Coordinates of C-alpha atoms in Angstrom, one line a residue:
X1 CA -56.7 -227.6 0.4
X2 CA -60.4 -227.4 0.7
X3 CA -62.7 -228.5 -2.1
X4 CA -63.7 -225.0 -2.8
X5 CA -60.2 -223.8 -3.3
X6 CA -59.5 -226.8 -5.5
X7 CA -62.4 -225.8 -7.7
X8 CA -61.1 -222.2 -8.0
X9 CA -57.6 -223.3 -8.8
X10 CA -58.8 -225.7 -11.5
X11 CA -61.0 -223.0 -13.0
X12 CA -58.1 -220.5 -13.1
X13 CA -55.8 -223.1 -14.7
X14 CA -58.5 -223.9 -17.3
X15 CA -59.0 -220.3 -18.1
X16 CA -55.3 -219.8 -18.5
X17 CA -55.1 -222.7 -20.8
X18 CA -58.1 -221.4 -22.8
X19 CA -56.5 -217.9 -23.0
X20 CA -53.2 -219.3 -24.0
X21 CA -54.7 -221.5 -26.7
X22 CA -56.8 -218.5 -27.9
X23 CA -53.7 -216.3 -28.0
X24 CA -51.8 -219.0 -29.8
X25 CA -54.6 -219.4 -32.3
X26 CA -54.7 -215.6 -32.8
X27 CA -50.9 -215.4 -33.3
X28 CA -51.1 -218.4 -35.7
X29 CA -54.0 -216.8 -37.5
X30 CA -52.2 -213.5 -37.8
X31 CA -49.1 -215.2 -39.1
X32 CA -51.1 -217.2 -41.6
X33 CA -53.2 -214.1 -42.6
X34 CA -50.1 -212.0 -43.3
X35 CA -48.8 -214.8 -45.6
X36 CA -52.1 -214.6 -47.6
X37 CA -52.8 -212.2 -50.5
X38 CA -56.3 -211.4 -49.4
X39 CA -57.8 -208.4 -47.6
X40 CA -59.1 -209.0 -44.1
X41 CA -62.8 -210.1 -44.0
X42 CA -65.5 -207.4 -43.2
X43 CA -63.4 -204.5 -44.6
X44 CA -65.6 -202.1 -46.6
X45 CA -65.2 -198.8 -48.5
X46 CA -68.2 -196.6 -49.4
X47 CA -70.5 -199.5 -48.7
X48 CA -68.6 -201.9 -51.0
X49 CA -67.4 -205.1 -49.4
X50 CA -63.7 -205.8 -50.0
X51 CA -63.2 -208.6 -47.5
X52 CA -61.4 -211.8 -48.7
X53 CA -60.5 -210.1 -52.0
X54 CA -57.1 -209.8 -53.5
X55 CA -55.8 -206.3 -54.3
X56 CA -56.5 -206.7 -58.0
X57 CA -60.0 -208.0 -57.3
X58 CA -60.7 -205.1 -55.0
X59 CA -59.4 -202.6 -57.5
X60 CA -61.6 -204.0 -60.3
X61 CA -64.6 -204.1 -58.0
X62 CA -64.2 -200.4 -56.9
X63 CA -63.6 -199.2 -60.5
X64 CA -66.8 -201.0 -61.6
X65 CA -69.0 -199.3 -59.0
X66 CA -70.8 -196.0 -59.4
X67 CA -69.3 -194.2 -56.5
X68 CA -70.4 -190.8 -55.5
X69 CA -68.0 -188.9 -57.8
X70 CA -70.2 -189.9 -60.7
X71 CA -73.2 -188.0 -59.2
X72 CA -73.5 -184.5 -60.7
X73 CA -73.0 -181.3 -58.8
X74 CA -75.0 -178.2 -59.8
X75 CA -73.1 -174.9 -60.1
X76 CA -75.2 -171.7 -60.1
X77 CA -74.1 -168.3 -61.3
X78 CA -76.8 -165.7 -61.2
X79 CA -79.8 -167.0 -63.2
X80 CA -77.7 -169.6 -65.0
X81 CA -76.3 -173.0 -64.0
X82 CA -74.5 -176.1 -65.2
X83 CA -73.8 -179.5 -63.8
X84 CA -70.6 -181.6 -63.7
X85 CA -69.6 -185.0 -62.4
X86 CA -66.5 -184.7 -60.2
X87 CA -64.9 -187.8 -61.7
X88 CA -65.1 -186.0 -65.1
X89 CA -63.5 -183.0 -63.6
X90 CA -60.3 -184.5 -62.2
X91 CA -61.8 -185.5 -58.8
X92 CA -61.9 -189.3 -58.2
X93 CA -61.7 -191.8 -55.4
X94 CA -58.1 -192.8 -54.7
X95 CA -58.8 -196.4 -55.5
X96 CA -55.2 -197.4 -55.5
X97 CA -54.6 -195.8 -52.2
X98 CA -57.8 -197.2 -50.8
X99 CA -56.9 -200.8 -51.8
X100 CA -53.4 -200.4 -50.2
X101 CA -55.0 -199.2 -47.0
X102 CA -57.5 -202.1 -47.0
X103 CA -54.6 -204.5 -47.5
X104 CA -52.8 -203.1 -44.4
X105 CA -55.8 -203.7 -42.1
X106 CA -54.8 -206.6 -39.8
X107 CA -51.3 -206.6 -41.0
X108 CA -50.0 -203.2 -39.9
X109 CA -52.9 -202.0 -37.7
X110 CA -52.5 -204.6 -34.9
X111 CA -54.2 -207.7 -33.7
X112 CA -57.3 -205.8 -32.5
X113 CA -58.6 -205.4 -36.1
X114 CA -58.2 -209.2 -36.5
X115 CA -60.5 -209.7 -33.6
X116 CA -62.9 -206.9 -34.6
X117 CA -63.3 -208.4 -38.1
X118 CA -64.8 -211.4 -36.6
X119 CA -67.7 -209.5 -35.1
X120 CA -68.3 -206.3 -37.1
X121 CA -67.5 -204.4 -40.3
X122 CA -64.3 -202.2 -40.6
X123 CA -65.2 -199.2 -42.9
X124 CA -62.3 -197.3 -44.4
X125 CA -62.1 -193.5 -44.5
X126 CA -63.1 -191.8 -47.8
X127 CA -60.0 -190.9 -49.8
X128 CA -59.9 -188.7 -52.9
X129 CA -57.3 -187.6 -55.4
X130 CA -57.6 -184.6 -57.7
X131 CA -56.1 -182.9 -60.7
X132 CA -56.9 -179.2 -60.2
X133 CA -55.7 -178.3 -63.7
X134 CA -58.2 -180.7 -65.2
X135 CA -60.8 -179.3 -62.8
X136 CA -60.4 -175.7 -64.0
X137 CA -60.3 -176.8 -67.7
X138 CA -63.5 -178.8 -67.2
X139 CA -65.3 -175.9 -65.5
X140 CA -64.2 -173.5 -68.3
X141 CA -65.5 -175.9 -71.0
X142 CA -68.9 -176.4 -69.2
X143 CA -69.3 -172.7 -68.7
X144 CA -68.9 -172.1 -72.4
X145 CA -71.1 -175.0 -73.4
X146 CA -73.9 -173.7 -71.1
X147 CA -73.4 -170.0 -72.0
X148 CA -72.4 -169.1 -68.5
X149 CA -70.4 -166.0 -69.3
X150 CA -68.7 -163.6 -66.9
X151 CA -69.0 -160.9 -69.7
X152 CA -65.5 -159.7 -69.1
X153 CA -65.0 -159.0 -72.7
X154 CA -67.0 -158.0 -75.8
X155 CA -65.0 -159.5 -78.6
X156 CA -66.0 -159.4 -82.3
X157 CA -64.1 -161.3 -84.9
X158 CA -64.2 -159.9 -88.5
X159 CA -62.5 -161.0 -91.7
X160 CA -59.3 -159.1 -91.0
X161 CA -59.6 -157.7 -87.5
X162 CA -60.9 -158.3 -84.0
X163 CA -62.4 -155.6 -81.7
X164 CA -62.0 -155.9 -78.0
X165 CA -63.8 -154.1 -75.2
X166 CA -62.8 -155.0 -71.6
X167 CA -65.6 -154.8 -69.0
X168 CA -65.4 -152.3 -66.1
X169 CA -66.6 -155.1 -63.9
X170 CA -63.9 -157.6 -64.9
X171 CA -63.8 -160.7 -62.8
X172 CA -62.4 -164.3 -62.9
X173 CA -63.6 -167.6 -61.5
X174 CA -62.2 -168.5 -58.0
X175 CA -61.3 -172.1 -58.9
X176 CA -59.8 -172.7 -55.4
X177 CA -63.0 -171.7 -53.7
X178 CA -65.1 -173.7 -56.2
X179 CA -62.9 -176.8 -55.6
X180 CA -63.2 -176.5 -51.8
X181 CA -67.0 -176.0 -52.1
X182 CA -67.2 -179.1 -54.3
X183 CA -65.3 -181.2 -51.8
X184 CA -67.6 -179.9 -49.0
X185 CA -70.7 -181.3 -50.7
X186 CA -69.3 -184.3 -52.6
X187 CA -70.6 -186.7 -49.9
X188 CA -74.0 -184.9 -49.4
X189 CA -77.3 -185.8 -51.0
X190 CA -78.0 -182.1 -52.0
X191 CA -75.1 -181.2 -54.2
X192 CA -75.5 -177.6 -55.2
X193 CA -72.9 -174.8 -55.0
X194 CA -72.4 -171.2 -56.2
X195 CA -69.8 -170.1 -58.7
X196 CA -67.6 -167.5 -56.9
X197 CA -65.5 -164.9 -58.7
X198 CA -62.9 -162.3 -57.8
X199 CA -61.5 -159.2 -59.3
X200 CA -57.8 -159.6 -60.5
X201 CA -55.2 -156.9 -60.2
X202 CA -54.8 -156.7 -63.9
X203 CA -56.0 -158.2 -67.2
X204 CA -53.5 -160.3 -69.0
X205 CA -52.8 -160.4 -72.7
X206 CA -52.7 -164.2 -72.6
X207 CA -56.3 -164.4 -71.4
X208 CA -57.5 -162.2 -74.3
X209 CA -55.4 -164.1 -76.8
X210 CA -56.9 -167.4 -75.8
X211 CA -60.3 -166.0 -76.5
X212 CA -59.4 -164.8 -80.0
X213 CA -57.1 -167.5 -81.2
X214 CA -58.7 -170.5 -82.9
X215 CA -56.6 -173.4 -84.2
X216 CA -57.6 -174.5 -87.7
X217 CA -58.9 -178.1 -88.0
X218 CA -59.5 -180.3 -91.0
X219 CA -62.9 -182.0 -91.5
X220 CA -62.9 -185.8 -91.0
X221 CA -65.2 -188.6 -91.8
X222 CA -65.3 -192.1 -90.2
X223 CA -67.7 -195.0 -89.9
X224 CA -68.7 -196.0 -86.3
X225 CA -71.0 -199.0 -85.7
X226 CA -72.1 -198.8 -89.3
X227 CA -73.0 -195.1 -89.1
X228 CA -71.1 -192.3 -90.8
X229 CA -69.8 -189.7 -88.4
X230 CA -68.3 -186.3 -89.5
X231 CA -66.1 -184.0 -87.6
X232 CA -66.7 -180.5 -89.1
X233 CA -63.8 -178.3 -90.1
X234 CA -62.8 -175.3 -88.1
X235 CA -61.6 -172.0 -89.6
X236 CA -58.6 -170.8 -87.7
X237 CA -58.2 -167.2 -86.3
X238 CA -54.6 -166.1 -85.9
X239 CA -53.3 -163.0 -84.1
X240 CA -50.2 -161.6 -82.5
X241 CA -50.2 -161.5 -78.7
X242 CA -47.7 -158.5 -78.9
X243 CA -50.5 -156.4 -80.4
X244 CA -52.7 -157.1 -77.3
X245 CA -49.8 -156.5 -74.9
X246 CA -49.2 -153.1 -76.5
X247 CA -52.8 -152.1 -76.2
X248 CA -53.0 -153.1 -72.6
X249 CA -49.7 -151.3 -71.7
X250 CA -51.1 -148.1 -73.3
X251 CA -54.0 -148.4 -70.8
X252 CA -56.7 -149.1 -73.5
X253 CA -59.9 -150.9 -72.6
X254 CA -61.3 -150.7 -76.1
X255 CA -59.0 -151.5 -79.1
X256 CA -58.8 -153.3 -82.4
X257 CA -56.0 -155.7 -83.6
X258 CA -55.4 -157.3 -86.9
X259 CA -56.3 -161.0 -87.4
X260 CA -55.8 -163.6 -90.2
X261 CA -58.4 -166.3 -91.1
X262 CA -56.7 -169.6 -91.7
X263 CA -58.9 -172.0 -93.7
X264 CA -58.2 -175.8 -93.3
X265 CA -57.1 -177.9 -96.2
X266 CA -60.0 -180.3 -95.8
X267 CA -63.4 -178.9 -95.4
X268 CA -66.8 -180.6 -95.1
X269 CA -67.6 -180.0 -98.7
X270 CA -64.5 -181.9 -99.7
X271 CA -65.5 -185.1 -98.0
X272 CA -66.5 -188.0 -100.3
X273 CA -69.8 -189.7 -100.4
X274 CA -72.1 -186.8 -101.1
X275 CA -73.1 -186.5 -97.4
X276 CA -75.5 -183.6 -97.9
X277 CA -76.8 -184.2 -101.4
X278 CA -80.5 -184.7 -100.6
X279 CA -83.1 -182.3 -99.2
X280 CA -84.6 -184.1 -96.2
X281 CA -87.1 -181.3 -95.3
X282 CA -87.5 -177.6 -95.9
X283 CA -89.8 -174.8 -94.8
X284 CA -90.2 -171.1 -95.8
X285 CA -91.9 -168.4 -93.8
X286 CA -92.3 -164.6 -94.3
X287 CA -91.6 -161.7 -92.0
X288 CA -92.0 -157.9 -92.3
X289 CA -88.5 -156.6 -93.2
X290 CA -89.6 -153.1 -92.4
X291 CA -89.6 -153.9 -88.6
X292 CA -85.8 -153.3 -88.1
X293 CA -85.3 -154.8 -84.7
X294 CA -87.2 -157.9 -85.4
X295 CA -85.6 -158.4 -88.8
X296 CA -82.2 -158.1 -87.1
X297 CA -83.1 -160.8 -84.6
X298 CA -84.4 -163.2 -87.2
X299 CA -81.3 -162.8 -89.3
X300 CA -79.0 -163.2 -86.2
X301 CA -80.7 -166.4 -85.1
X302 CA -80.8 -167.9 -88.6
X303 CA -77.1 -167.2 -89.2
X304 CA -76.2 -168.8 -85.8
X305 CA -77.8 -172.1 -86.7
X306 CA -76.6 -172.1 -90.4
X307 CA -74.1 -174.8 -91.2
X308 CA -74.5 -176.8 -88.0
X309 CA -73.8 -180.5 -88.6
X310 CA -75.5 -183.2 -86.5
X311 CA -74.0 -186.7 -86.5
X312 CA -76.2 -189.7 -86.0
X313 CA -77.8 -189.6 -82.6
X314 CA -76.8 -186.0 -81.9
X315 CA -79.5 -183.8 -80.3
X316 CA -79.8 -180.2 -81.5
X317 CA -80.6 -177.5 -78.9
X318 CA -81.9 -174.2 -80.2
X319 CA -81.0 -172.3 -77.1
X320 CA -77.5 -173.7 -77.0
X321 CA -76.9 -172.9 -80.7
X322 CA -78.4 -169.4 -80.7
X323 CA -77.1 -168.4 -77.2
X324 CA -78.3 -165.7 -74.8
X325 CA -80.3 -162.8 -76.4
X326 CA -78.1 -159.9 -75.3
X327 CA -77.0 -156.6 -77.0
X328 CA -73.4 -157.9 -76.9
X329 CA -74.6 -160.9 -78.9
X330 CA -76.1 -158.7 -81.5
X331 CA -79.8 -158.9 -80.6
X332 CA -82.2 -156.0 -80.6
X333 CA -85.5 -155.1 -78.8
X334 CA -88.7 -156.3 -80.5
X335 CA -92.2 -157.5 -79.6
X336 CA -92.5 -160.5 -77.4
X337 CA -95.3 -162.3 -75.6
X338 CA -95.6 -162.0 -71.8
X339 CA -98.2 -162.7 -69.2
X340 CA -99.2 -159.1 -69.6
X341 CA -99.6 -159.3 -73.4
X342 CA -97.3 -157.8 -75.9
X343 CA -94.2 -155.9 -74.8
X344 CA -90.8 -154.9 -76.3
X345 CA -87.9 -157.0 -75.1
X346 CA -84.5 -158.3 -76.4
X347 CA -84.7 -161.1 -79.0
X348 CA -88.2 -160.6 -80.2
X349 CA -88.7 -162.6 -83.4
X350 CA -86.4 -165.5 -83.0
X351 CA -89.3 -167.8 -82.4
X352 CA -90.0 -167.5 -86.1
X353 CA -86.7 -169.2 -86.7
X354 CA -87.4 -172.0 -84.2
X355 CA -90.9 -172.5 -85.6
X356 CA -89.6 -172.6 -89.2
X357 CA -87.0 -175.1 -88.2
X358 CA -89.6 -177.2 -86.3
X359 CA -91.6 -177.5 -89.6
X360 CA -88.5 -178.5 -91.5
X361 CA -87.8 -181.2 -88.9
X362 CA -91.3 -182.5 -89.2
X363 CA -91.0 -182.8 -93.0
X364 CA -87.6 -184.5 -92.6
X365 CA -89.4 -187.0 -90.3
X366 CA -86.8 -186.6 -87.5
X367 CA -87.5 -187.1 -83.8
X368 CA -88.7 -184.0 -81.9
X369 CA -87.2 -184.2 -78.4
X370 CA -88.6 -180.9 -76.9
X371 CA -91.1 -178.5 -78.2
X372 CA -93.8 -176.1 -76.9
X373 CA -96.4 -173.9 -78.6
X374 CA -96.8 -170.2 -77.9
X375 CA -99.3 -168.9 -75.3
X376 CA -101.0 -166.9 -78.1
X377 CA -101.3 -167.5 -81.8
X378 CA -98.7 -166.4 -84.3
X379 CA -99.0 -165.5 -88.0
X380 CA -96.0 -167.0 -89.7
X381 CA -96.9 -170.7 -89.4
X382 CA -100.1 -172.7 -89.0
X383 CA -101.6 -172.7 -85.5
X384 CA -100.5 -176.0 -83.9
X385 CA -97.1 -176.0 -85.8
X386 CA -95.2 -173.3 -84.0
X387 CA -92.3 -173.8 -81.5
X388 CA -91.7 -171.1 -78.9
X389 CA -88.4 -170.6 -77.1
X390 CA -87.3 -168.6 -74.0
X391 CA -83.6 -168.7 -73.1
X392 CA -83.0 -170.7 -69.9
X393 CA -86.7 -171.8 -69.7
X394 CA -88.1 -173.2 -72.9
X395 CA -86.1 -174.9 -75.6
X396 CA -86.7 -176.6 -79.0
X397 CA -84.7 -179.8 -79.5
X398 CA -84.6 -182.5 -82.1
X399 CA -82.4 -185.6 -82.8
X400 CA -80.7 -186.9 -85.9
X401 CA -82.2 -190.4 -86.1
X402 CA -80.6 -191.2 -89.4
X403 CA -77.5 -193.3 -90.0
X404 CA -75.6 -190.4 -91.6
X405 CA -75.0 -186.7 -90.7
X406 CA -77.4 -183.9 -91.5
X407 CA -76.7 -180.2 -92.0
X408 CA -78.9 -177.2 -91.2
X409 CA -78.8 -174.6 -94.0
X410 CA -80.6 -171.2 -93.6
X411 CA -81.4 -168.4 -96.1
X412 CA -82.7 -165.1 -94.8
X413 CA -83.3 -161.8 -96.5
X414 CA -86.0 -159.7 -98.2
X415 CA -88.7 -160.7 -95.7
X416 CA -88.3 -164.5 -96.5
X417 CA -86.7 -167.1 -94.2
X418 CA -86.0 -170.6 -95.5
X419 CA -84.5 -173.4 -93.4
X420 CA -83.5 -176.7 -95.1
X421 CA -82.1 -179.9 -93.7
X422 CA -79.6 -181.7 -96.0
X423 CA -78.4 -185.3 -95.7
X424 CA -78.8 -188.6 -97.4
X425 CA -82.3 -189.9 -97.9
X426 CA -82.9 -193.4 -96.5
X427 CA -86.3 -193.8 -98.2
X428 CA -88.7 -192.1 -100.6
X429 CA -91.3 -191.4 -98.0
X430 CA -93.3 -188.2 -98.0
X431 CA -94.7 -186.2 -95.0
X432 CA -98.1 -184.4 -94.8
X433 CA -99.0 -182.2 -91.8
X434 CA -102.6 -181.8 -90.7
X435 CA -104.1 -179.4 -88.1
X436 CA -107.7 -179.5 -86.7
X437 CA -109.4 -176.7 -84.7
X438 CA -111.2 -178.4 -81.8
X439 CA -112.4 -175.3 -80.0
X440 CA -112.2 -171.5 -80.2
X441 CA -112.3 -169.0 -77.4
X442 CA -113.4 -165.3 -78.0
X443 CA -111.2 -162.5 -76.7
X444 CA -112.3 -159.8 -74.2
X445 CA -112.1 -156.1 -74.6
X446 CA -110.6 -153.8 -72.0
X447 CA -110.9 -150.0 -71.9
X448 CA -108.3 -148.1 -70.0
X449 CA -108.5 -144.3 -69.3
X450 CA -105.3 -142.4 -70.0
X451 CA -104.7 -138.7 -69.5
X452 CA -102.7 -138.2 -72.7
X453 CA -105.9 -138.5 -74.8
X454 CA -108.5 -135.8 -75.1
X455 CA -111.9 -136.4 -73.6
X456 CA -113.9 -138.7 -75.9
X457 CA -110.8 -139.7 -77.9
X458 CA -109.8 -143.4 -78.1
X459 CA -107.1 -145.6 -79.7
X460 CA -106.3 -149.3 -79.9
X461 CA -103.2 -150.1 -77.9
X462 CA -103.3 -153.9 -78.5
X463 CA -105.4 -155.8 -80.9
X464 CA -107.2 -158.9 -79.6
X465 CA -106.9 -162.4 -81.0
X466 CA -109.0 -165.5 -80.5
X467 CA -107.8 -168.5 -78.5
X468 CA -107.9 -172.0 -79.9
X469 CA -107.5 -175.7 -79.0
X470 CA -105.9 -177.4 -82.0
X471 CA -104.7 -180.9 -82.7
X472 CA -101.8 -181.5 -85.0
X473 CA -101.0 -184.8 -86.8
X474 CA -98.1 -186.0 -89.1
X475 CA -98.9 -188.5 -91.8
X476 CA -96.0 -190.5 -93.4
X477 CA -96.6 -192.2 -96.7
X478 CA -94.4 -194.4 -98.8
X479 CA -93.5 -193.7 -102.5
X480 CA -96.8 -195.4 -103.6
X481 CA -98.9 -193.1 -101.4
X482 CA -99.7 -195.8 -98.9
X483 CA -99.9 -194.6 -95.3
X484 CA -97.1 -196.0 -93.2
X485 CA -98.0 -194.3 -89.9
X486 CA -99.8 -191.4 -88.4
X487 CA -98.0 -189.5 -85.6
X488 CA -100.2 -187.4 -83.2
X489 CA -98.1 -184.3 -82.6
X490 CA -100.1 -183.1 -79.6
X491 CA -102.9 -180.8 -78.6
X492 CA -102.0 -177.1 -78.6
X493 CA -104.0 -174.6 -76.6
X494 CA -103.7 -170.9 -77.3
X495 CA -105.3 -168.4 -74.8
X496 CA -107.2 -165.4 -76.1
X497 CA -105.3 -162.1 -76.3
X498 CA -107.3 -159.2 -74.8
X499 CA -108.0 -156.2 -76.9
X500 CA -106.9 -153.1 -75.1
X501 CA -108.5 -149.7 -76.0
X502 CA -107.2 -146.5 -74.5
X503 CA -109.7 -143.7 -73.9
X504 CA -109.5 -140.1 -72.9
X505 CA -110.9 -138.8 -69.6
X506 CA -114.7 -138.7 -69.3
X507 CA -116.3 -135.2 -69.5
X508 CA -117.8 -134.4 -66.1
X509 CA -121.5 -133.3 -66.1
X510 CA -121.8 -129.6 -65.1
X511 CA -124.0 -128.6 -62.2
X512 CA -126.8 -126.1 -63.0
X513 CA -126.1 -122.6 -61.8
X514 CA -128.5 -121.1 -59.2
X515 CA -131.1 -118.7 -60.6
X516 CA -130.2 -115.0 -60.0
X517 CA -133.3 -113.4 -58.5
X518 CA -134.6 -110.0 -59.4
X519 CA -134.3 -107.4 -56.8
X520 CA -136.3 -108.4 -53.8
X521 CA -136.9 -111.9 -55.0
X522 CA -135.8 -115.3 -53.6
X523 CA -132.9 -117.4 -54.7
X524 CA -133.8 -120.9 -56.0
X525 CA -131.3 -123.5 -54.7
X526 CA -131.0 -127.0 -56.4
X527 CA -132.2 -129.8 -54.2
X528 CA -129.6 -131.3 -51.9
X529 CA -127.0 -129.8 -49.7
X530 CA -124.4 -129.3 -52.4
X531 CA -122.1 -132.0 -51.1
X532 CA -120.3 -134.6 -53.2
X533 CA -123.2 -137.0 -52.7
X534 CA -125.2 -135.1 -55.3
X535 CA -122.4 -134.9 -57.9
X536 CA -122.6 -137.0 -61.0
X537 CA -121.2 -140.6 -60.7
X538 CA -117.6 -140.8 -62.0
X539 CA -116.8 -143.1 -64.8
X540 CA -115.0 -146.3 -64.0
X541 CA -111.4 -146.2 -65.4
X542 CA -111.6 -149.8 -66.7
X543 CA -114.4 -151.7 -68.2
X544 CA -114.5 -155.1 -69.7
X545 CA -116.8 -156.1 -72.5
X546 CA -119.4 -158.6 -71.5
X547 CA -118.3 -161.3 -74.0
X548 CA -116.4 -163.3 -71.4
X549 CA -114.0 -166.0 -72.8
X550 CA -114.9 -169.6 -72.7
X551 CA -112.5 -171.6 -70.5
X552 CA -110.9 -174.4 -72.5
X553 CA -111.6 -178.0 -71.5
X554 CA -108.8 -179.7 -69.6
X555 CA -106.7 -181.8 -72.0
X556 CA -106.7 -185.6 -71.8
X557 CA -103.8 -187.1 -69.9
X558 CA -100.7 -187.4 -72.1
X559 CA -101.6 -184.7 -74.5
X560 CA -99.0 -182.1 -75.4
X561 CA -100.9 -179.2 -74.0
X562 CA -99.1 -176.0 -73.1
X563 CA -101.8 -173.8 -71.6
X564 CA -100.3 -172.4 -68.4
X565 CA -102.1 -173.1 -65.1
X566 CA -101.6 -169.5 -64.2
X567 CA -100.3 -166.2 -65.6
X568 CA -96.9 -166.6 -64.0
X569 CA -96.2 -169.7 -66.2
X570 CA -96.4 -167.6 -69.4
X571 CA -92.8 -167.1 -70.2
X572 CA -91.5 -163.5 -70.7
X573 CA -89.3 -164.6 -73.5
X574 CA -91.8 -165.8 -76.1
X575 CA -91.2 -163.9 -79.3
X576 CA -94.0 -163.1 -81.8
X577 CA -94.8 -161.6 -85.2
X578 CA -96.8 -158.4 -85.1
X579 CA -100.4 -159.5 -84.3
X580 CA -103.5 -158.3 -86.1
X581 CA -107.0 -158.5 -84.6
X582 CA -109.0 -161.7 -85.3
X583 CA -112.7 -160.7 -85.3
X584 CA -113.8 -164.2 -86.0
X585 CA -112.5 -167.7 -85.2
X586 CA -110.6 -169.1 -88.1
X587 CA -108.7 -172.2 -88.8
X588 CA -106.4 -170.5 -91.2
X589 CA -103.5 -168.2 -90.4
X590 CA -102.9 -165.0 -92.4
X591 CA -99.4 -165.9 -93.6
X592 CA -99.1 -167.5 -97.0
X593 CA -97.1 -170.7 -97.3
X594 CA -94.2 -170.5 -99.7
X595 CA -93.1 -173.7 -101.5
X596 CA -89.4 -174.2 -102.2
X597 CA -87.6 -176.9 -104.1
X598 CA -87.5 -180.1 -102.0
X599 CA -90.3 -179.0 -99.7
X600 CA -92.9 -181.6 -98.9
X601 CA -96.7 -181.3 -99.1
X602 CA -97.9 -178.1 -97.4
X603 CA -100.0 -178.0 -94.3
X604 CA -103.7 -178.6 -94.8
X605 CA -106.8 -178.4 -92.6
X606 CA -108.4 -181.4 -94.2
X607 CA -109.4 -184.4 -92.3
X608 CA -106.5 -186.7 -91.5
X609 CA -106.7 -189.7 -93.9
X610 CA -107.3 -193.1 -92.5
X611 CA -105.0 -196.0 -93.2

């Protein structure tokens, strides 16, 4: 055997020995690994490293991580939307199944994974489990909480009866499609889907019954982390499903059934401790009760927030409490602000309720979470102390920062609206509100020609009002009158409201008639060729008075300034009191402040006191 062949033979034998040893080590390692209680190294799930962990350790680790099912998914229906986290709607990672699968890697998947784990990660496939009944219930709850209504029914509950009107466009949520769409985007960065509906073959009595029936519930009181928490009572509404079934079998889409109110044994007023014995803050404003639509809206909104209880830490949302401003909800058409000025729309006037509530909140020294002033001035509260709302766009929110519950109590009627916050006082502090007019901006005048007026006749379609830049401050004093703190409430900018005057068509100047000559004489013709070039100049249909408005200075960074950057940002839902023309800048509003028992020091334009 040549030297070369010997070398080859020795190399092959050595390689065989190495392979045999390696295989032996792998087999030994596999046997030893299968005896262990650990997951194979380099196994991962959704980026979480599970290698070398026991099943219990891996389970605890995955449960502690914020996996993608905690990230919200946005659901849109028309102009409304709501969000939900899949893990709160019955869709979660199958952690138990994932850990079982991780434990099988290298034990039941072959020796290849044992080798692979030495050089790279082994990611597991995503696995979910779901409870579709919980999913549907969660969607239903969120739709109600966010006022996403399919408007299948118009149901009104009275003391002894309930009226039902079934919509011609009756539809139901397609939960199966919604679930599939949710699973399709659950791993995506952009998680937004649409709410799909379908038209059922028939309306069921059970569906209507569930919307009428309310289970009575007793009020409850408990102490959590040193704070008193109240669960308000619920007045029950009882009815017979047989009455609904009969109406449907008769083919009725509008009907009335008898109901019974069931009052709980324990109501909030029965709870001990005098939870609502003190007036925390109160404000009264006036409105013109002769304006029927607006009065109805003010009354409707005030009644909807009356009796609401906020536990410590709770945040009140005006839009959530009042709900959408629709005819079915009992709202009427009245004057509102738009980018085009004053128009008639549903819900006009409910901003008086939000503004009155805002003042009561300030006097109660509670935390304001969200608030915005109107685009134009209003008359029912001081400039700088109003709070506009527009459903789906602009909200008014505040938080109960006390250690005990508070209750909203409203009184409305006879042109007077009073909102009071009741609770337990934690100190004897008083609150004073100050406003200061920084700048004023004159309004312009616009003349518009209309054919319905006689030539030379004119009328005011819309009165003008000045614009202002106003600072507002809240001063809190102790019972001895010493200033505890001064809170700057923000800079409020109101744009001028243009005065619009409608005028009749201008009278056109008559051309002189040619002179009629005597017999044999010449005809005198006016200069020119008789074409339109020599006709009198026509009046312009629109003219603007020369007093142009002064543009307000840009606010300093951080100021609560609500002047829109352009007309499109002026919400179409801002409600207003009827506006009178302001011929001069004034720091005072026309409405008189009414003092009520428990109301704090009224607003003043005086200089804010120094500490």
